[in-house]
């Protein structure tokens, strides 16, 4: 959590910092702040509690001088309430000439703070970050060399952190350190950038370097130096960012979420592009490192993820098991990591994460690697830590997802999961190849079907608005419809702050049916009536059971399902597809329902309360 941006170069630093923070605001929005060094006026800092707009208004009211170096921060509070004083940057030293921003948690801050307090250091905030600012300022006063002082202090810090520092007496350099929190460098012509992710600077450059663990960056307008915490020079590889700035802007939509929902045909198409041939065969060059022998040796797949990404795994599990007959276990990363799970060299770990920075998922994959397992990541962010630390990566090409609620990243993750399932199936050879090729051809049709779903959402929008005062909404599904139901409930909780639960429709009679009373809204994901596993009649029976107890049933069903209308009060139709791929379609009305309901309640759909897009603490 927390967004970090740094700049040194000829542009107006404030414009670069505020533009970067605008794009990083999804990472945290409790407070924001900037520090710049201006010729003649030295270090200038502004910070404000609340959203970035508060900071912008403050700077407009009291303009800052032109400068060519600075750092900016948007905060998701950990230590200390979201107030002006706890906002970053934090100043260090008796003359307050050093400014520092921090993302992460300094676990040994109490002991370091005690040391500083004993020396008489005065603190202005309750944060762990201010401790690092004072320590670096103190070392600089002693050693007289900023990079050396900086390196000495970062070696003393425990926990997870990205730290950026500028100092009034060294007005041409930004120092940065990274340990278990993200940091990327943007390379310009006579200018350079730092960011928590490439969104911070993609407007200015698409040339980037991903900073490794325990590395320090010494950034000047005309040079970039990387070294390890121990001081050894580090070689680095440049990559080209495949997002463009417009992809990270609202582009006329009322919210990022609305735009990202509309981006889904493209996100699905781009994730399939170059990987699925017209005959239905799958080419995943990303997993070339795994030979057919390796694939045949896999005896179990464990998928690890959190939140929406974990529902993508739940959906992929159905396909992987069906197409390859490899047993799949889906685990919430944080539960997996700390329960002494059984992982062997023949276990394939599939870690799914939009950001690639979710600390719970990183910890889970690191643990699995230590046990000798291979890790395959499904990730949306180039240069992300998960991608760097995995043996192979299937990138979802959803483009930048800015809204906190995941939408297009999910449909892209499901698509990648389906590609992986077909790929494993085609290499394991336990299911008829002809069947798998036919399924591959069906998968190619999904982007067009997603477009069709998006064209027919007026009814679901109206329902969302009409149900703005609902106290609770339940969601039901079977098979791939079950994780879709869970996702529908998650979207409603996080965006509309409404009690919502998703259940397996078959589980209803084992308890949850007691929740049904007159007028209780229940959204049911209805499988295709053409489905060979006869799930449809079972779900229709479940609808009848809840209707009999007074539920108001809204069904998401496929076009041509003539039965469902007899039992549900409202039916939202989506195009026909293979049941196994249907989650890519049925989840979209649920996204739109939550968006509409939240908007009708006057809530901020892009930045729901208490949340951050990228959860980089455990
Ligand atoms: O970046 P990740 O995919 O690892 O994020 C995982 C979850 O934090 C994320 O999906 C979260 O649940 C979303 N806010 C849901 O909309």
XYZ file of C-alpha atoms in Angstrom, residues 1 26 28-30 51 75-77 82 404-405 490-499 598 601-613 615:
37
model
C 0.000 0.000 0.000
C -5.431 3.728 -5.868
C -3.855 4.445 -0.649
C -5.812 7.623 -0.142
C -5.704 8.494 3.550
C -7.503 12.500 -0.711
C -0.726 6.955 2.115
C -2.646 3.931 3.369
C -2.190 4.369 7.109
C -4.469 9.531 8.789
C -9.652 -0.654 -6.137
C -12.353 -3.163 -7.088
C -17.309 -9.326 -2.479
C -17.960 -6.556 -4.994
C -21.072 -5.469 -3.122
C -19.337 -5.518 0.262
C -16.352 -3.514 -0.855
C -18.198 -0.987 -3.012
C -21.586 -0.522 -1.360
C -20.787 -1.540 2.239
C -23.769 -3.891 2.207
C -23.883 -7.265 3.902
C -22.683 2.072 -4.872
C -25.673 5.502 -2.573
C -23.335 8.386 -3.431
C -20.192 6.393 -2.602
C -16.766 6.628 -4.206
C -16.618 3.507 -6.375
C -12.970 3.855 -7.262
C -11.720 4.351 -3.742
C -13.937 2.522 -1.261
C -13.323 3.168 2.403
C -10.545 1.378 4.321
C -9.161 -0.357 1.231
C -6.106 -0.048 -0.965
C -5.513 -1.528 -4.367
C -1.977 -4.839 -0.232
